[in-house]
PDB file of C-alpha atoms in Angstrom:
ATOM      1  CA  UNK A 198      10.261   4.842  -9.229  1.00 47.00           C
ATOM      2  CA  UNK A 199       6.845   4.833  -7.717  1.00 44.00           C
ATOM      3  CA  UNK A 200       5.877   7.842  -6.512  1.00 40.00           C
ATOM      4  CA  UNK A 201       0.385   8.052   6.219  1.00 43.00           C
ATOM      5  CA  UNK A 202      -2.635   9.816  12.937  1.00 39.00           C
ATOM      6  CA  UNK A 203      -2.730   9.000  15.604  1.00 38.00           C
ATOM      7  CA  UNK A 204      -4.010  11.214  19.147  1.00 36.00           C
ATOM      8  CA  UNK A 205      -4.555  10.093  22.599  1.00 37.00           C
ATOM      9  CA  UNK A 206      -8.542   9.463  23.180  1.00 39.00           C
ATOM     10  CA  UNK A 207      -8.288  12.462  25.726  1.00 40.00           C
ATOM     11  CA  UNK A 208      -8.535  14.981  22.610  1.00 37.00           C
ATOM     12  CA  UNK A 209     -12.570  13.728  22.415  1.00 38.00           C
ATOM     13  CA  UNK A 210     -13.085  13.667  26.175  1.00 39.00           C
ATOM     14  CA  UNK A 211     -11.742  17.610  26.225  1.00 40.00           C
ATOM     15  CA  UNK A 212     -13.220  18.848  22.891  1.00 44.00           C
ATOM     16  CA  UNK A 213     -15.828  16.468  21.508  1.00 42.00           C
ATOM     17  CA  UNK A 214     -16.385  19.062  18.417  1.00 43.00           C
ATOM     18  CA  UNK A 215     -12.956  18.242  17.201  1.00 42.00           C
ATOM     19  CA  UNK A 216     -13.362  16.631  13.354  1.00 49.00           C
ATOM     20  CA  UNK A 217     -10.815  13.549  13.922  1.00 54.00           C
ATOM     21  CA  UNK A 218     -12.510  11.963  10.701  1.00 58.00           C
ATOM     22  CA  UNK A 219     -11.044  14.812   8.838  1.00 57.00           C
ATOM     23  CA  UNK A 220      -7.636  13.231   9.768  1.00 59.00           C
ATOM     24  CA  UNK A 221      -8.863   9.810   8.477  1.00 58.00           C
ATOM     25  CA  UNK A 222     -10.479  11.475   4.717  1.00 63.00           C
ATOM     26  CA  UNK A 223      -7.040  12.708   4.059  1.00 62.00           C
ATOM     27  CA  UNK A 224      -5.121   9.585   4.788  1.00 59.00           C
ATOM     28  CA  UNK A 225      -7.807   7.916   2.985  1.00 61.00           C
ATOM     29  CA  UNK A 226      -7.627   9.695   0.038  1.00 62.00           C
ATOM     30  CA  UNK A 227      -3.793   9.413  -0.093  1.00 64.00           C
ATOM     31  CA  UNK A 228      -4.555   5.455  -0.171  1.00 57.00           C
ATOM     32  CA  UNK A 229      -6.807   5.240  -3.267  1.00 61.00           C
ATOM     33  CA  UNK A 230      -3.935   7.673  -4.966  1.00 60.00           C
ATOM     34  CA  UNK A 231      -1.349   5.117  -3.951  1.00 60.00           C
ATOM     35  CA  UNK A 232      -3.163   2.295  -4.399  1.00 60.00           C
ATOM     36  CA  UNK A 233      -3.983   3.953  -8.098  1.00 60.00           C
ATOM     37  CA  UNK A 234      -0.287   4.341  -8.561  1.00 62.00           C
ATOM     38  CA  UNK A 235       0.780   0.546  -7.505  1.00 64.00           C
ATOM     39  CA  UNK A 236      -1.088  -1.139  -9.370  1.00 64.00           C
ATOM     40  CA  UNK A 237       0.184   0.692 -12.428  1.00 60.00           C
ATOM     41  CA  UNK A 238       3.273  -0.407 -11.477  1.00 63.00           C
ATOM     42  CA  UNK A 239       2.659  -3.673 -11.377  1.00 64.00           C
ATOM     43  CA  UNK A 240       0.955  -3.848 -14.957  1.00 65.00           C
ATOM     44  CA  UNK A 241       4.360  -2.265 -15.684  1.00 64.00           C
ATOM     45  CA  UNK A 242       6.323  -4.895 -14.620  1.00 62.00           C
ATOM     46  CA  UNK A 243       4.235  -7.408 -15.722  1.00 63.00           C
ATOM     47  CA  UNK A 244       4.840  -5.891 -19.232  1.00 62.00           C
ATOM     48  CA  UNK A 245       7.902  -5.789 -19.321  1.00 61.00           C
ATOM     49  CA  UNK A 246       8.054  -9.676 -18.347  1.00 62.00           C
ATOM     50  CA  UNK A 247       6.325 -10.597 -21.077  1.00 58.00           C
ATOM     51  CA  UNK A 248       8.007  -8.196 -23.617  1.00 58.00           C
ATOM     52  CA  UNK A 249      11.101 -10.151 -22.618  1.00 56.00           C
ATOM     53  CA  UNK A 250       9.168 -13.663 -22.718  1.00 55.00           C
ATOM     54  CA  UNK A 251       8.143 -12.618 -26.322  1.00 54.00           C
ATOM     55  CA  UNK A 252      11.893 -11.917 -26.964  1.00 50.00           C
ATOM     56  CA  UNK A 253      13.302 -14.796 -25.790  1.00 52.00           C
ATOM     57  CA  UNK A 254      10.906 -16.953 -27.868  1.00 48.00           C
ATOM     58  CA  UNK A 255      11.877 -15.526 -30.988  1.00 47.00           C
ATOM     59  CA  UNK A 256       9.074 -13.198 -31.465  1.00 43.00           C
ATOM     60  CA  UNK A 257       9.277 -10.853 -34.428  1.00 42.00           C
ATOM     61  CA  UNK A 258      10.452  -6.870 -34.534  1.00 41.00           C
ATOM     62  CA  UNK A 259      10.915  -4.988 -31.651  1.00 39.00           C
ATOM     63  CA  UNK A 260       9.438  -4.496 -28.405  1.00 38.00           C
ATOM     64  CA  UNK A 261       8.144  -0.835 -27.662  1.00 37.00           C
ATOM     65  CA  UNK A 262       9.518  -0.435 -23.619  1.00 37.00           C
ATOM     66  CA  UNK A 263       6.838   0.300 -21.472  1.00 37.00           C
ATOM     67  CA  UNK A 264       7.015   3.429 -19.986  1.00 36.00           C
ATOM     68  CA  UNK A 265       9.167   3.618 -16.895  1.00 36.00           C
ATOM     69  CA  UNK A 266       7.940   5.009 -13.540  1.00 36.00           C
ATOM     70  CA  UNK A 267       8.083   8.081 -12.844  1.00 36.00           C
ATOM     71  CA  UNK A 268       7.587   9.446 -16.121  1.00 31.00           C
ATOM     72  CA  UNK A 269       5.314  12.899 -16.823  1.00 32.00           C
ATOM     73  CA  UNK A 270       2.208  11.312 -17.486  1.00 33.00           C
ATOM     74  CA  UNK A 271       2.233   9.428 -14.069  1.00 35.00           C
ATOM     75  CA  UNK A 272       4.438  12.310 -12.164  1.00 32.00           C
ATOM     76  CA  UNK A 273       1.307  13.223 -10.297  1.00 34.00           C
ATOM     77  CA  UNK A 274       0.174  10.019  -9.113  1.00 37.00           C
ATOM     78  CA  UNK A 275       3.324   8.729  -7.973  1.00 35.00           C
ATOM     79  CA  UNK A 276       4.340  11.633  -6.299  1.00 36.00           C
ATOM     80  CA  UNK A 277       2.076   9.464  -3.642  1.00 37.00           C
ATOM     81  CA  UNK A 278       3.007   6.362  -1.634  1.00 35.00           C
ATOM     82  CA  UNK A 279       0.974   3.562  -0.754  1.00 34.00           C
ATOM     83  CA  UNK A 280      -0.597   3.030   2.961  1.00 36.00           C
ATOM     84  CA  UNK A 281      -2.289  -0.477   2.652  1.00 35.00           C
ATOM     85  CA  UNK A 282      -5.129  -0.140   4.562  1.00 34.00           C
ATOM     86  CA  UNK A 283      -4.828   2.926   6.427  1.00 36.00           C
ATOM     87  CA  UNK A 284      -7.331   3.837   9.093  1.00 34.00           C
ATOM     88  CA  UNK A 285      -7.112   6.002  11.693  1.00 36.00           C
ATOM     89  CA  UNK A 286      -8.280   5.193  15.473  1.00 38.00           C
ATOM     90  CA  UNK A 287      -8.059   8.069  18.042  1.00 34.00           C
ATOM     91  CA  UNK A 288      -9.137   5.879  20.912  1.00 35.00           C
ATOM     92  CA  UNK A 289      -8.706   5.219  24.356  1.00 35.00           C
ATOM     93  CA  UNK A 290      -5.624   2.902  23.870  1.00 36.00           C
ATOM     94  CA  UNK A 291      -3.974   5.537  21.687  1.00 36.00           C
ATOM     95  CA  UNK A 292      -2.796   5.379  18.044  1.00 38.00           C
ATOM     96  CA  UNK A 293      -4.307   1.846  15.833  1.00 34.00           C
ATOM     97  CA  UNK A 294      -4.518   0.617  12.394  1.00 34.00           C
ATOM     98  CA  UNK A 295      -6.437  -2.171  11.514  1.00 31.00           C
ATOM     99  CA  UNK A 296      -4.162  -4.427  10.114  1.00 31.00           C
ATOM    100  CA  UNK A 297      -2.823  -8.212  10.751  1.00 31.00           C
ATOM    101  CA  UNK A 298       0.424  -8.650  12.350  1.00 31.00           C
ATOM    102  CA  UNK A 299       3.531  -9.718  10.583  1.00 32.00           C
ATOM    103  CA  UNK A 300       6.380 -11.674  11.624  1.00 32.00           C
ATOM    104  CA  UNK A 301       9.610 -10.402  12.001  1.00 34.00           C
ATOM    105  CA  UNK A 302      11.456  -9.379   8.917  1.00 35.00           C
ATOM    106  CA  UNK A 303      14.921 -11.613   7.976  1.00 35.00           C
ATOM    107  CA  UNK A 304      16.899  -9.311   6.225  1.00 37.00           C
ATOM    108  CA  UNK A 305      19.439 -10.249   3.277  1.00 36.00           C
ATOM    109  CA  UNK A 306      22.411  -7.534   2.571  1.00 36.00           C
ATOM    110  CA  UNK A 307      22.925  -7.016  -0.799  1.00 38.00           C
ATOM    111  CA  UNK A 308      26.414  -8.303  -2.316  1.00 36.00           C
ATOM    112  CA  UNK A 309      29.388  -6.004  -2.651  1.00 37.00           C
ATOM    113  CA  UNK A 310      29.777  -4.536  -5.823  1.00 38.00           C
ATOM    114  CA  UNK A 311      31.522  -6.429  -8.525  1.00 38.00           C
ATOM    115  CA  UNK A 312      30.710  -9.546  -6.487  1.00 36.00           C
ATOM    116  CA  UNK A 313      30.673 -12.974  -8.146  1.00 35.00           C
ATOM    117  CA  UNK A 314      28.644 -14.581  -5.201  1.00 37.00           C
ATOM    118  CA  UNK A 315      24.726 -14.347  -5.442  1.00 38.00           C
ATOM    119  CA  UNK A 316      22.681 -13.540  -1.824  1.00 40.00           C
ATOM    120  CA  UNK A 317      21.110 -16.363  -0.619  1.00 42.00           C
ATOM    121  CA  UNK A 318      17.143 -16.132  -1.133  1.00 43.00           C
ATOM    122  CA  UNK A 319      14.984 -15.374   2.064  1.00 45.00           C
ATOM    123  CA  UNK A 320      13.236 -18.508   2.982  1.00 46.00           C
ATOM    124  CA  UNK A 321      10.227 -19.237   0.840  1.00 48.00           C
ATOM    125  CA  UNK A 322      11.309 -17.066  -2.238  1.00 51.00           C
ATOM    126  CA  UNK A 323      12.767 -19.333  -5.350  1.00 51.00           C
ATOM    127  CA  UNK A 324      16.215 -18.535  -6.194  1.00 54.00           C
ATOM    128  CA  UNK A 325      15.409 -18.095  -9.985  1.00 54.00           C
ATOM    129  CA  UNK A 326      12.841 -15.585  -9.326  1.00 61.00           C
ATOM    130  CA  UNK A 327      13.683 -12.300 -11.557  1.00 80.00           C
ATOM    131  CA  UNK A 328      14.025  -9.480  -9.211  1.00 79.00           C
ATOM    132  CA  UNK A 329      11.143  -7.167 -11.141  1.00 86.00           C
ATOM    133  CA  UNK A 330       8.799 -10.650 -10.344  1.00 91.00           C
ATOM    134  CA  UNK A 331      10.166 -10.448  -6.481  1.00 92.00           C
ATOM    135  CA  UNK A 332       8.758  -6.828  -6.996  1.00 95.00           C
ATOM    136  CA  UNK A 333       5.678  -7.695  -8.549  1.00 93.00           C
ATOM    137  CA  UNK A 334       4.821 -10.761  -6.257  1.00 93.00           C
ATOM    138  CA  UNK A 335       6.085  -8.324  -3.183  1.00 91.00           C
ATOM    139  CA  UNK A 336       2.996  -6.270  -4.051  1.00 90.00           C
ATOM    140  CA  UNK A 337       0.834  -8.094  -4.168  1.00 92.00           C
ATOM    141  CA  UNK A 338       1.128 -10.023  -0.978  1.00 88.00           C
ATOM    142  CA  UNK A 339       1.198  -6.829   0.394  1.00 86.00           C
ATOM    143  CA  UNK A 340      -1.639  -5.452  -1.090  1.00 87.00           C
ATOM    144  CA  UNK A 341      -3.634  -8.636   0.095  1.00 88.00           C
ATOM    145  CA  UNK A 342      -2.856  -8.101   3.825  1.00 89.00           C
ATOM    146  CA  UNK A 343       0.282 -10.984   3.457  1.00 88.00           C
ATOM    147  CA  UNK A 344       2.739  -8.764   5.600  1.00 90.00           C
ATOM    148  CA  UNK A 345       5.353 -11.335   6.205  1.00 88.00           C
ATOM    149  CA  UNK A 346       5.572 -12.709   2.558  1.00 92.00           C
ATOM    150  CA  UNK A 347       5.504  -9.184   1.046  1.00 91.00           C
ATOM    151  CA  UNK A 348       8.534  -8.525   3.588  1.00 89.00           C
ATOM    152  CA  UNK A 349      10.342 -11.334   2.263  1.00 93.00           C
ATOM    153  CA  UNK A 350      10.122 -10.475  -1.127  1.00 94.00           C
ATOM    154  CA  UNK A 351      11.172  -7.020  -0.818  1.00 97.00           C
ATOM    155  CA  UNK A 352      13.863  -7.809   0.702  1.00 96.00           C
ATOM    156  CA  UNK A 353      15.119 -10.570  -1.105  1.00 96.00           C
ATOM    157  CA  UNK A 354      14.564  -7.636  -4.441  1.00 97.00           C
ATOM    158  CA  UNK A 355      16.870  -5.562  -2.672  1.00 96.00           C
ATOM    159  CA  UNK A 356      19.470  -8.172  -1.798  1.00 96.00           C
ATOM    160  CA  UNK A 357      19.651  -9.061  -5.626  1.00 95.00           C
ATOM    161  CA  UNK A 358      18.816  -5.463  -7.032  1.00 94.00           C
ATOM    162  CA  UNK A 359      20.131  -2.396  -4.818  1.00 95.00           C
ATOM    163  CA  UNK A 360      20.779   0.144  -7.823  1.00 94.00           C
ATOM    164  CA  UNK A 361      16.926  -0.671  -9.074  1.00 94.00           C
ATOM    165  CA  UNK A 362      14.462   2.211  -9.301  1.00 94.00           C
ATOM    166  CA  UNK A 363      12.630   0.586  -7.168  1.00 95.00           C
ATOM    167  CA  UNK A 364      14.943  -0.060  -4.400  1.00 96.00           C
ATOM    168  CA  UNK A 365      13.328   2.925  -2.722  1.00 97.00           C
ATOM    169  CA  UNK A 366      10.003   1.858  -2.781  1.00 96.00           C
ATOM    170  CA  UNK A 367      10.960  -1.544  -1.927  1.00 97.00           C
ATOM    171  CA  UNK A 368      12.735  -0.595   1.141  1.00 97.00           C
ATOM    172  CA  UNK A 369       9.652   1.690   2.051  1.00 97.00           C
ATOM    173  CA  UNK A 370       7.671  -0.977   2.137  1.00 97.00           C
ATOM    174  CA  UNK A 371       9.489  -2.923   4.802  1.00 96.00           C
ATOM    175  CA  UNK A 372       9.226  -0.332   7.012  1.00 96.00           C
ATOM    176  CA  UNK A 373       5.181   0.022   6.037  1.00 95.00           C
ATOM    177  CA  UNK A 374       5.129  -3.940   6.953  1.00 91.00           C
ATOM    178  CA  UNK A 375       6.776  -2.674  10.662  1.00 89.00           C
ATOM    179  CA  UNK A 376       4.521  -0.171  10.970  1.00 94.00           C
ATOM    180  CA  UNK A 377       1.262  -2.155  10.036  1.00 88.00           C
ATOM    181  CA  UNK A 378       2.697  -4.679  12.606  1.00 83.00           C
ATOM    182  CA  UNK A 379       2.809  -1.827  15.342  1.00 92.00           C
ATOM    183  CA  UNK A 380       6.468  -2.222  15.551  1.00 93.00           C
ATOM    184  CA  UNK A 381       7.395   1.394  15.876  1.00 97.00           C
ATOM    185  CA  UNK A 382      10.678   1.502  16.839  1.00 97.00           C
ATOM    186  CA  UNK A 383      12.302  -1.181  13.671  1.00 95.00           C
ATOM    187  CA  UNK A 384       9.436   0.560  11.449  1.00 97.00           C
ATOM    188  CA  UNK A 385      11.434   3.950  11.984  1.00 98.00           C
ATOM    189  CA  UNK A 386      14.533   2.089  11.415  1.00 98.00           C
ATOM    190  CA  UNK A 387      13.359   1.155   7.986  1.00 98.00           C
ATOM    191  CA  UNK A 388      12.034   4.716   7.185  1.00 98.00           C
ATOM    192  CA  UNK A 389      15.233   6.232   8.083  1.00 98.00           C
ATOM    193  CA  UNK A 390      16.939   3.967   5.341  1.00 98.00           C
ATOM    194  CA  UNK A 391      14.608   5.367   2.709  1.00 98.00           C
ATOM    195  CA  UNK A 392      15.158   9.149   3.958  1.00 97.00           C
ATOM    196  CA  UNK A 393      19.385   8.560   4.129  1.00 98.00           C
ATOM    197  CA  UNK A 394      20.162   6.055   1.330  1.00 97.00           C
ATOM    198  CA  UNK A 395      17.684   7.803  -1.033  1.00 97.00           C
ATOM    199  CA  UNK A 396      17.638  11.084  -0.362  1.00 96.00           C
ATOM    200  CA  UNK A 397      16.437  12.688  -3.965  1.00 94.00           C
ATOM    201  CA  UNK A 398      13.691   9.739  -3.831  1.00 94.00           C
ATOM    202  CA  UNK A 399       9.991  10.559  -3.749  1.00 92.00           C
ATOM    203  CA  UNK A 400       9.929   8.599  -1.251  1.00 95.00           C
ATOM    204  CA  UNK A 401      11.285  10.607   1.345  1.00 97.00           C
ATOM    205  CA  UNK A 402       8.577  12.631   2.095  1.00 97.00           C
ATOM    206  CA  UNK A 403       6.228  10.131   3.078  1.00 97.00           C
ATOM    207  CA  UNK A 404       8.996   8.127   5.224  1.00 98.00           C
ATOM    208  CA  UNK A 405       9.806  11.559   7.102  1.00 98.00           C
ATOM    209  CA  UNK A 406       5.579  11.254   7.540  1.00 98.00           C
ATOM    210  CA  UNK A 407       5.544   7.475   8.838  1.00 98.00           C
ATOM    211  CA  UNK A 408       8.680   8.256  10.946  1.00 98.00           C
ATOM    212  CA  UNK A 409       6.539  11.174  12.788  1.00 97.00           C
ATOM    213  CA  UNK A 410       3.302   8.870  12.745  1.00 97.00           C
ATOM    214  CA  UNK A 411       5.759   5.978  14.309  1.00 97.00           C
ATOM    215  CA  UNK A 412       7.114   8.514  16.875  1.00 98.00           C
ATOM    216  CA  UNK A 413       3.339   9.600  17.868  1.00 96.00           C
ATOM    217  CA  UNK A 414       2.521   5.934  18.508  1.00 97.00           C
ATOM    218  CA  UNK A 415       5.432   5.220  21.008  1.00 97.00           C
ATOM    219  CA  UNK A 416       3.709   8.555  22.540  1.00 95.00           C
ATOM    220  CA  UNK A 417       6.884  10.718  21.838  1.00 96.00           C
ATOM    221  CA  UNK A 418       5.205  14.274  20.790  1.00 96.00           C
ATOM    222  CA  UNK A 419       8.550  16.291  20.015  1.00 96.00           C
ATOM    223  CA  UNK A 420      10.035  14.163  17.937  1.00 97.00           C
ATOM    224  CA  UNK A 421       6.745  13.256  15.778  1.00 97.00           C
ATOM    225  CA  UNK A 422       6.622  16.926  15.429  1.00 97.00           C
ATOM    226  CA  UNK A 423       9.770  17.537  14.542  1.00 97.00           C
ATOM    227  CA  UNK A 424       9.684  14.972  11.598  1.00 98.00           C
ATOM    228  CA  UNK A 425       6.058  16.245  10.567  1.00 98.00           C
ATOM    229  CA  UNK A 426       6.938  19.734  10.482  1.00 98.00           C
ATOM    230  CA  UNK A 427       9.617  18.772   7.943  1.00 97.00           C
ATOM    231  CA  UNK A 428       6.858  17.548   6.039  1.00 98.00           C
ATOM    232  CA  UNK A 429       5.079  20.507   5.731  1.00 98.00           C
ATOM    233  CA  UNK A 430       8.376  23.243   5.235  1.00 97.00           C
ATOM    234  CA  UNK A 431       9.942  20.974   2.785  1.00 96.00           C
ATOM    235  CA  UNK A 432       7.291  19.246   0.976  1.00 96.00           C
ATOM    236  CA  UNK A 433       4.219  21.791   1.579  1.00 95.00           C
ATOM    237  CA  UNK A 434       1.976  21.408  -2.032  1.00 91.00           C
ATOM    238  CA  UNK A 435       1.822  17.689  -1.557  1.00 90.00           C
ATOM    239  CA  UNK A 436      -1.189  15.245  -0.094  1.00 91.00           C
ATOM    240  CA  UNK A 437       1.284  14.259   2.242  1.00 95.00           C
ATOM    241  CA  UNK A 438       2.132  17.459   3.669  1.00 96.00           C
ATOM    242  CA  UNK A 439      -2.205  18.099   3.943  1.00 96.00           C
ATOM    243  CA  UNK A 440      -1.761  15.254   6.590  1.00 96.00           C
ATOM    244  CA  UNK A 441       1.606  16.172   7.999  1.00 97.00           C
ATOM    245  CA  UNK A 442       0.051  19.387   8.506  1.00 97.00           C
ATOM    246  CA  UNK A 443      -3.367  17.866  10.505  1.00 96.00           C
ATOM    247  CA  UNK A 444      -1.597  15.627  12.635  1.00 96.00           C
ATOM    248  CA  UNK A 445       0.122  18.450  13.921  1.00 97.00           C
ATOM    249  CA  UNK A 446      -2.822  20.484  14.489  1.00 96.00           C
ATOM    250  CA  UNK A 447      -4.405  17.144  16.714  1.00 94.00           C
ATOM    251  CA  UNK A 448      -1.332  17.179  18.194  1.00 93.00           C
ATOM    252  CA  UNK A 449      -1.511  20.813  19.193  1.00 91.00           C
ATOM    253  CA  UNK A 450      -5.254  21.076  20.259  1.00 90.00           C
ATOM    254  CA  UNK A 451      -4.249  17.672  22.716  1.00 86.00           C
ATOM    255  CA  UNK A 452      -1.434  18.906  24.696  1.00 77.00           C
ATOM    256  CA  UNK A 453      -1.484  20.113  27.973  1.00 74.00           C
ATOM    257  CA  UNK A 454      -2.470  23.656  28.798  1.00 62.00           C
TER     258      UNK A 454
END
């Protein structure tokens, strides 16, 4: 599996020292990590497809696997997720990202298990897609800004490939397409999925993050606390605790007296 601030404008207006573009280095740095550890991924995949091209064509000897994520040599790296485009604006209008909106998401359910009956594509996405392609292609339209194409494909992966390594990932990026869409509330919804149906995921760390970040942005403070400050006590060497841990002191330094 592959291994993320937002305060009112008023914290300038009361203490113009404060170092907001701290805030932004960390989340920054977090991005090139992730970004880093994606694209890795995607060579992975892309590996793999053509190991099995090769295979199917009648190619010679065997294939050496490539090395699945989450292995020791990339442990590090992916113990990071990936914010596309992550920016942080502490303005007057409260918590932005510069990003371009997406449409809603459709979903697809996946099939029960043992099921003889195929889900249905999402609309747009070839039926005879592999689901490590849907993967693949779900990347990169996200990584070039396509929100609502990168939604469909991870979904539709998910629909056809629920017990995948990557189901994790692939259902935290629906809920990053939410959140670059500044649909809080359903971007929550989607991180809560990753944090309950994956809970020994590396994911969950940075979902519990996004869910506080999501919560800051509708402008409810105790509950964005509450999810960041399980960031930091349960996940406190990490990147993403670093940033957990600084929203909450923005948070702090802007509330009431």
């Amino acid at each position: 599996m592959l291994v993320v601030l937002f305060i009112s404008g008023c914290v300038s207006r009361r203490n113009p020292d404060l170092k907001t573009t701290e805030v932004q280095d960390l989340q920054n740095r977090i991005y090139e990590l992730q970004k880093r550890n994606a694209e890795a991924q995607v060579e992975i995949q892309e590996l793999r497809e053509k190991g099995a091209s090769g295979s199917n064509s009648g190619t010679s000897g065997p294939t050496s696997p490539a090395p699945a994520p989450g292995t020791a040599q990339n442990a590090e790296a992916q113990e990071e997720a990936l914010i596309p485009g992550a920016t942080v604006d502490l303005g007057e209008e409260g918590p932005t990202r510069s990003v371009q909106p997406l449409s809603p998401p459709s979903s697809t359910p996946a099939s029960p298990a043992g099921s003889a009956v195929s889900p249905s594509p999402q609309p747009g996405v070839p039926a005879g897609v592999e689901p490590d392609k849907l993967y693949v292609d779900g990347y990169a339209q996200l990584n070039s800004g396509n929100f609502a194409r990168a939604q469909q494909e991870f979904a539709e992966f998910l629909a056809r490939s629920p017990e995948s390594d990557l189901a994790d990932d692939a259902q935290y990026w629906i809920g990053e397409c939410l959140f670059s869409q500044k649909d809080y509330r359903r971007a929550i919804l989607e991180f809560r999925r990753v944090i309950d149906q994956y809970p020994f995921g590396n994911r969950v760390p940075h979902a519990f993050l996004k869910v506080g970040l999501s919560y800051l942005a509708l402008g409810d403070r105790n509950r964005a606390a509450e999810s960041l400050e399980t960031v930091v006590q349960a996940f406190p060497k990490s990147e993403v605790a670093t940033v957990a841990q600084a929203t909450l002191d923005e948070i702090k330094k802007s509330s009431p007296h």
